[in-house]
mmCIF file of C-alpha atoms and ligand atoms in Angstrom:
data_model
loop_
_atom_site.group_PDB
_atom_site.id
_atom_site.type_symbol
_atom_site.label_atom_id
_atom_site.label_comp_id
_atom_site.label_asym_id
_atom_site.label_seq_id
_atom_site.Cartn_x
_atom_site.Cartn_y
_atom_site.Cartn_z
ATOM 1 C CA MET A 14 42.524 -87.450 20.102
ATOM 2 C CA THR A 15 42.302 -83.930 18.833
ATOM 3 C CA VAL A 16 39.301 -83.035 16.726
ATOM 4 C CA HIS A 17 40.005 -80.784 13.753
ATOM 5 C CA PHE A 18 37.482 -78.391 12.229
ATOM 6 C CA VAL A 19 36.790 -76.565 8.974
ATOM 7 C CA ASP A 20 35.284 -73.124 8.360
ATOM 8 C CA THR A 21 34.325 -72.949 4.691
ATOM 9 C CA HIS A 22 33.053 -69.351 4.771
ATOM 10 C CA ALA A 23 34.864 -66.655 6.740
ATOM 11 C CA HIS A 24 35.142 -62.950 5.958
ATOM 12 C CA ILE A 25 38.261 -62.590 8.089
ATOM 13 C CA CYS A 26 39.893 -60.056 5.772
ATOM 14 C CA SER A 27 36.983 -57.659 6.286
ATOM 15 C CA GLU A 28 37.008 -54.548 8.496
ATOM 16 C CA SER A 29 35.367 -56.442 11.374
ATOM 17 C CA PHE A 30 38.608 -58.194 12.309
ATOM 18 C CA ARG A 31 40.974 -55.297 11.797
ATOM 19 C CA ASP A 32 41.500 -54.573 15.512
ATOM 20 C CA ASP A 33 42.127 -58.054 16.867
ATOM 21 C CA PHE A 34 43.169 -60.136 13.885
ATOM 22 C CA GLU A 35 46.102 -61.860 15.598
ATOM 23 C CA GLU A 36 44.081 -62.830 18.677
ATOM 24 C CA MET A 37 41.233 -64.081 16.497
ATOM 25 C CA ILE A 38 43.676 -66.337 14.612
ATOM 26 C CA ARG A 39 45.179 -67.531 17.904
ATOM 27 C CA ARG A 40 41.680 -68.563 19.013
ATOM 28 C CA THR A 41 41.249 -70.620 15.813
ATOM 29 C CA GLU A 42 44.427 -72.489 16.790
ATOM 30 C CA GLU A 43 43.151 -73.160 20.313
ATOM 31 C CA ALA A 44 39.841 -74.410 18.897
ATOM 32 C CA HIS A 45 41.641 -76.512 16.236
ATOM 33 C CA VAL A 46 39.787 -74.825 13.411
ATOM 34 C CA ASP A 47 42.715 -75.419 11.142
ATOM 35 C CA ARG A 48 41.122 -75.087 7.712
ATOM 36 C CA ILE A 49 39.556 -71.764 6.726
ATOM 37 C CA MET A 50 38.206 -70.502 3.429
ATOM 38 C CA ILE A 51 38.584 -66.724 3.326
ATOM 39 C CA ILE A 52 35.726 -65.196 1.347
ATOM 40 C CA THR A 53 36.800 -61.936 -0.242
ATOM 41 C CA LEU A 54 34.485 -59.423 -1.869
ATOM 42 C CA SER A 55 36.933 -56.796 -3.121
ATOM 43 C CA ASN A 56 40.223 -56.980 -4.962
ATOM 44 C CA GLU A 57 41.952 -55.431 -1.921
ATOM 45 C CA GLU A 58 40.585 -58.130 0.402
ATOM 46 C CA THR A 59 41.637 -60.825 -2.055
ATOM 47 C CA LYS A 60 45.215 -59.575 -2.208
ATOM 48 C CA ARG A 61 45.436 -59.651 1.576
ATOM 49 C CA ALA A 62 43.969 -63.165 1.740
ATOM 50 C CA VAL A 63 46.403 -64.390 -0.919
ATOM 51 C CA GLU A 64 49.295 -63.445 1.374
ATOM 52 C CA PHE A 65 47.884 -65.718 4.079
ATOM 53 C CA ALA A 66 47.437 -68.561 1.609
ATOM 54 C CA GLN A 67 51.027 -68.147 0.453
ATOM 55 C CA ARG A 68 52.269 -68.416 4.034
ATOM 56 C CA ASP A 69 50.016 -71.342 5.002
ATOM 57 C CA PRO A 70 48.299 -73.024 2.022
ATOM 58 C CA TYR A 71 47.033 -75.932 4.140
ATOM 59 C CA LYS A 72 45.115 -73.684 6.506
ATOM 60 C CA TYR A 73 43.897 -71.000 4.127
ATOM 61 C CA THR A 74 41.888 -71.274 0.941
ATOM 62 C CA VAL A 75 40.938 -68.083 -0.878
ATOM 63 C CA ALA A 76 37.630 -67.402 -2.604
ATOM 64 C CA ALA A 77 37.072 -64.264 -4.659
ATOM 65 C CA GLY A 78 33.751 -63.079 -6.040
ATOM 66 C CA ILE A 79 31.488 -60.155 -6.748
ATOM 67 C CA PHE A 80 28.535 -60.154 -4.327
ATOM 68 C CA PRO A 81 25.100 -59.940 -6.026
ATOM 69 C CA GLU A 82 24.196 -56.583 -4.457
ATOM 70 C CA ASP A 83 27.417 -55.048 -5.787
ATOM 71 C CA VAL A 84 26.143 -55.388 -9.351
ATOM 72 C CA LYS A 85 24.714 -51.883 -8.990
ATOM 73 C CA ASP A 86 28.160 -50.256 -8.710
ATOM 74 C CA LEU A 87 29.995 -52.633 -11.018
ATOM 75 C CA THR A 88 32.188 -51.042 -13.703
ATOM 76 C CA ASP A 89 33.942 -52.697 -16.646
ATOM 77 C CA ALA A 90 37.296 -51.619 -15.210
ATOM 78 C CA TYR A 91 36.525 -53.342 -11.899
ATOM 79 C CA TYR A 92 35.412 -56.536 -13.637
ATOM 80 C CA GLU A 93 38.621 -56.576 -15.674
ATOM 81 C CA GLU A 94 40.672 -56.319 -12.495
ATOM 82 C CA PHE A 95 38.494 -58.960 -10.827
ATOM 83 C CA MET A 96 39.176 -61.398 -13.686
ATOM 84 C CA GLN A 97 42.930 -60.893 -13.152
ATOM 85 C CA THR A 98 42.632 -61.434 -9.394
ATOM 86 C CA ALA A 99 40.415 -64.478 -9.847
ATOM 87 C CA SER A 100 43.014 -66.016 -12.168
ATOM 88 C CA MET A 101 45.734 -65.982 -9.496
ATOM 89 C CA LYS A 102 46.787 -69.493 -8.585
ATOM 90 C CA GLU A 103 46.194 -68.783 -4.861
ATOM 91 C CA VAL A 104 42.521 -68.053 -5.569
ATOM 92 C CA SER A 105 40.977 -71.525 -5.519
ATOM 93 C CA VAL A 106 37.251 -70.779 -5.528
ATOM 94 C CA ILE A 107 34.983 -68.182 -7.169
ATOM 95 C CA GLY A 108 32.601 -66.818 -4.532
ATOM 96 C CA GLU A 109 30.602 -65.774 -2.941
ATOM 97 C CA ILE A 110 28.460 -65.204 -5.985
ATOM 98 C CA GLY A 111 24.737 -65.715 -6.486
ATOM 99 C CA LEU A 112 21.406 -63.997 -5.929
ATOM 100 C CA ASP A 113 20.033 -61.874 -3.101
ATOM 101 C CA TYR A 114 16.377 -60.960 -3.486
ATOM 102 C CA TYR A 115 16.001 -60.178 0.212
ATOM 103 C CA TRP A 116 17.822 -56.870 -0.127
ATOM 104 C CA GLU A 117 16.924 -56.300 -3.767
ATOM 105 C CA LYS A 118 13.274 -55.825 -4.736
ATOM 106 C CA ASP A 119 13.751 -54.150 -8.125
ATOM 107 C CA PRO A 120 13.091 -56.699 -10.915
ATOM 108 C CA GLY A 121 15.532 -54.915 -13.224
ATOM 109 C CA VAL A 122 18.379 -55.173 -10.718
ATOM 110 C CA ARG A 123 17.433 -58.782 -9.954
ATOM 111 C CA ALA A 124 17.852 -59.519 -13.659
ATOM 112 C CA LEU A 125 21.302 -57.898 -13.520
ATOM 113 C CA GLN A 126 22.156 -60.130 -10.544
ATOM 114 C CA ARG A 127 21.238 -63.217 -12.571
ATOM 115 C CA GLU A 128 23.375 -62.015 -15.457
ATOM 116 C CA LEU A 129 26.368 -61.378 -13.190
ATOM 117 C CA PHE A 130 25.877 -64.784 -11.518
ATOM 118 C CA VAL A 131 25.980 -66.595 -14.867
ATOM 119 C CA ARG A 132 28.958 -64.523 -15.986
ATOM 120 C CA GLN A 133 30.922 -65.522 -12.858
ATOM 121 C CA ILE A 134 29.948 -69.200 -13.184
ATOM 122 C CA GLU A 135 31.276 -69.141 -16.728
ATOM 123 C CA LEU A 136 34.478 -67.455 -15.522
ATOM 124 C CA ALA A 137 34.838 -70.198 -12.872
ATOM 125 C CA ARG A 138 34.404 -72.837 -15.569
ATOM 126 C CA LYS A 139 37.050 -71.192 -17.728
ATOM 127 C CA LEU A 140 39.450 -71.085 -14.771
ATOM 128 C CA ASN A 141 38.440 -74.602 -13.652
ATOM 129 C CA LYS A 142 37.638 -73.407 -10.114
ATOM 130 C CA PRO A 143 34.533 -74.376 -8.091
ATOM 131 C CA ILE A 144 31.971 -71.792 -6.983
ATOM 132 C CA ALA A 145 30.668 -70.763 -3.529
ATOM 133 C CA VAL A 146 27.078 -69.637 -3.877
ATOM 134 C CA HIS A 147 25.018 -67.176 -1.842
ATOM 135 C CA SER A 148 21.240 -67.443 -2.242
ATOM 136 C CA ARG A 149 18.770 -65.432 -0.206
ATOM 137 C CA ASP A 150 15.038 -65.466 -0.952
ATOM 138 C CA ALA A 151 15.987 -66.628 -4.458
ATOM 139 C CA MET A 152 16.235 -70.407 -4.157
ATOM 140 C CA GLN A 153 14.339 -71.398 -7.305
ATOM 141 C CA ASP A 154 16.174 -68.959 -9.588
ATOM 142 C CA THR A 155 19.503 -69.986 -8.045
ATOM 143 C CA PHE A 156 18.734 -73.630 -8.652
ATOM 144 C CA ASP A 157 17.568 -73.063 -12.222
ATOM 145 C CA ILE A 158 20.793 -71.229 -13.067
ATOM 146 C CA MET A 159 22.994 -73.821 -11.356
ATOM 147 C CA LYS A 160 21.226 -76.570 -13.233
ATOM 148 C CA GLU A 161 21.375 -74.910 -16.625
ATOM 149 C CA HIS A 162 24.953 -73.699 -16.164
ATOM 150 C CA HIS A 163 25.935 -76.832 -14.304
ATOM 151 C CA TRP A 164 29.314 -76.621 -12.601
ATOM 152 C CA LYS A 165 31.004 -77.757 -9.362
ATOM 153 C CA GLY A 166 30.674 -75.910 -6.089
ATOM 154 C CA LEU A 167 28.925 -75.407 -2.790
ATOM 155 C CA MET A 168 25.819 -73.739 -1.437
ATOM 156 C CA HIS A 169 26.763 -71.416 1.414
ATOM 157 C CA CYS A 170 24.443 -70.811 4.406
ATOM 158 C CA PHE A 171 21.878 -73.083 2.827
ATOM 159 C CA ALA A 172 18.393 -71.924 3.826
ATOM 160 C CA GLY A 173 16.230 -74.111 1.592
ATOM 161 C CA SER A 174 14.129 -77.164 2.377
ATOM 162 C CA LYS A 175 15.478 -80.702 2.643
ATOM 163 C CA GLU A 176 13.860 -81.478 -0.728
ATOM 164 C CA MET A 177 15.727 -78.580 -2.306
ATOM 165 C CA ALA A 178 18.981 -79.683 -0.645
ATOM 166 C CA ALA A 179 18.496 -83.105 -2.210
ATOM 167 C CA GLU A 180 18.100 -81.498 -5.644
ATOM 168 C CA PHE A 181 21.391 -79.619 -5.211
ATOM 169 C CA THR A 182 23.323 -82.670 -3.994
ATOM 170 C CA LYS A 183 21.945 -84.666 -6.934
ATOM 171 C CA LEU A 184 23.800 -82.169 -9.125
ATOM 172 C CA GLY A 185 26.958 -82.729 -7.037
ATOM 173 C CA TYR A 186 26.849 -79.465 -5.069
ATOM 174 C CA TYR A 187 27.996 -79.453 -1.436
ATOM 175 C CA ILE A 188 25.831 -77.921 1.298
ATOM 176 C CA ALA A 189 27.447 -75.668 3.921
ATOM 177 C CA LEU A 190 25.565 -74.814 7.109
ATOM 178 C CA GLY A 191 26.428 -72.503 9.972
ATOM 179 C CA GLY A 192 24.999 -70.663 12.979
ATOM 180 C CA PRO A 193 21.319 -71.132 12.039
ATOM 181 C CA VAL A 194 21.518 -74.900 12.739
ATOM 182 C CA THR A 195 21.927 -73.961 16.415
ATOM 183 C CA PHE A 196 18.906 -71.629 16.450
ATOM 184 C CA LYS A 197 15.752 -72.936 18.122
ATOM 185 C CA ASN A 198 13.438 -72.038 15.230
ATOM 186 C CA ALA A 199 15.723 -73.457 12.526
ATOM 187 C CA ARG A 200 13.555 -76.389 11.515
ATOM 188 C CA HIS A 201 14.657 -76.274 7.870
ATOM 189 C CA SER A 202 18.370 -76.329 8.695
ATOM 190 C CA ALA A 203 17.951 -79.218 11.130
ATOM 191 C CA GLU A 204 16.063 -81.242 8.520
ATOM 192 C CA VAL A 205 18.742 -80.544 5.945
ATOM 193 C CA VAL A 206 21.463 -81.665 8.378
ATOM 194 C CA THR A 207 19.700 -84.937 9.146
ATOM 195 C CA SER A 208 18.513 -85.776 5.637
ATOM 196 C CA ILE A 209 21.419 -85.122 3.267
ATOM 197 C CA ASP A 210 24.070 -87.634 2.343
ATOM 198 C CA GLU A 211 26.942 -86.911 4.760
ATOM 199 C CA LYS A 212 29.448 -86.687 1.943
ATOM 200 C CA TYR A 213 28.011 -83.306 0.891
ATOM 201 C CA LEU A 214 27.952 -81.727 4.353
ATOM 202 C CA LEU A 215 30.212 -78.779 5.266
ATOM 203 C CA THR A 216 30.509 -76.379 8.223
ATOM 204 C CA GLU A 217 30.874 -72.609 7.989
ATOM 205 C CA THR A 218 30.581 -69.542 10.184
ATOM 206 C CA ASP A 219 29.853 -66.735 7.667
ATOM 207 C CA CYS A 220 31.690 -64.625 10.246
ATOM 208 C CA PRO A 221 31.371 -61.814 11.271
ATOM 209 C CA TYR A 222 27.644 -62.597 10.795
ATOM 210 C CA MET A 223 25.393 -65.426 12.047
ATOM 211 C CA ALA A 224 27.105 -66.356 15.320
ATOM 212 C CA PRO A 225 25.880 -69.721 16.648
ATOM 213 C CA VAL A 226 24.247 -70.272 20.038
ATOM 214 C CA PRO A 227 25.652 -69.598 22.701
ATOM 215 C CA LYS A 228 27.364 -66.653 20.979
ATOM 216 C CA ARG A 229 24.280 -65.550 19.053
ATOM 217 C CA GLY A 230 24.116 -61.767 18.582
ATOM 218 C CA LYS A 231 27.878 -61.325 19.043
ATOM 219 C CA ARG A 232 30.460 -60.957 16.304
ATOM 220 C CA ASN A 233 31.048 -64.395 14.838
ATOM 221 C CA GLU A 234 34.506 -65.877 14.223
ATOM 222 C CA PRO A 235 36.010 -69.167 12.955
ATOM 223 C CA ALA A 236 36.767 -70.379 16.500
ATOM 224 C CA TYR A 237 32.999 -70.901 16.999
ATOM 225 C CA ILE A 238 32.836 -73.729 14.440
ATOM 226 C CA PRO A 239 32.871 -76.423 17.180
ATOM 227 C CA TYR A 240 29.424 -75.219 18.381
ATOM 228 C CA ILE A 241 28.048 -75.813 14.895
ATOM 229 C CA ALA A 242 29.733 -79.199 14.454
ATOM 230 C CA ALA A 243 28.494 -80.283 17.897
ATOM 231 C CA LYS A 244 24.914 -79.405 16.937
ATOM 232 C CA MET A 245 25.218 -81.283 13.643
ATOM 233 C CA ALA A 246 26.567 -84.325 15.470
ATOM 234 C CA GLU A 247 23.687 -84.175 17.957
ATOM 235 C CA LEU A 248 21.095 -83.872 15.170
ATOM 236 C CA ARG A 249 22.556 -86.824 13.275
ATOM 237 C CA GLY A 250 23.076 -88.903 16.417
ATOM 238 C CA VAL A 251 26.818 -89.336 15.913
ATOM 239 C CA SER A 252 29.891 -88.159 17.838
ATOM 240 C CA ILE A 253 31.521 -84.805 17.187
ATOM 241 C CA GLU A 254 34.735 -86.684 16.325
ATOM 242 C CA TYR A 255 32.854 -88.563 13.624
ATOM 243 C CA ILE A 256 31.169 -85.537 12.055
ATOM 244 C CA ALA A 257 34.352 -83.436 12.180
ATOM 245 C CA ASP A 258 36.253 -86.192 10.401
ATOM 246 C CA VAL A 259 33.567 -86.541 7.705
ATOM 247 C CA ILE A 260 33.618 -82.777 7.101
ATOM 248 C CA LEU A 261 37.408 -82.669 6.934
ATOM 249 C CA ARG A 262 37.370 -85.400 4.295
ATOM 250 C CA ASN A 263 34.573 -83.608 2.407
ATOM 251 C CA TRP A 264 36.652 -80.441 2.403
ATOM 252 C CA ASP A 265 39.699 -82.257 1.031
ATOM 253 C CA ARG A 266 37.522 -83.765 -1.709
ATOM 254 C CA PHE A 267 35.985 -80.366 -2.481
ATOM 255 C CA LEU A 268 39.449 -78.789 -2.804
ATOM 256 C CA GLU A 269 40.642 -81.571 -5.102
ATOM 257 C CA GLN A 270 38.290 -80.042 -7.669
ATOM 258 C CA CYS A 271 40.276 -76.796 -7.645
ATOM 259 C CA ALA A 272 42.689 -76.008 -10.438
HETATM 260 ZN ZN1 ZN B 305 29.507 -64.354 3.083
#
């Protein structure tokens, strides 16, 4: 029996894969990572991803968003164009959007990030598309916004506690985990994997970043998803076949929420 895998967060339309794109995709086929959500952070990237989704809508899902740090350079003209791109029927998810206080220390800019986050959640609601949320060193503010402006979506690269994960799943949000679950010091991630209701669990690479052990430190790619799924299976005391099947069904259910 072949085991099939899902990568719910892959920046494969970024510069990092320019030189070996075809080989990288071939490796996803060999590894049976046959569902990939392409996260795009510019209108150019989105247009490229849309072409893949048109050719193979089962394999590729497209997410488009404005990353929190990009709020500093955001113009009205760009936002206008982003709203057009986000409305395309091939764009299924709005993301990644959210808050990043790790890179941003200025309280004024952090406030702008919160404003942009809310604005994109409201756009997602208008378009009836779920959100993919980035949150770094900003868990409480992220949660408060996602509770007040409650919508459907997922938490990407979840780095909070198991208690926090439970609060998010109570609101119906999915929890995606990647490379860090394979890291030795990743106590939080391991606890989240073992404690949450399996129906909210998703796998992701966040490639080109966050490569899992044994590829840690290298460029990450979707073909490494099996390492992450294997670790999740081990932590939960189930087979990799079982966990991969649960995640595949979760992904189908998540996508059913898309317009
Ligand atoms: Zn990302």
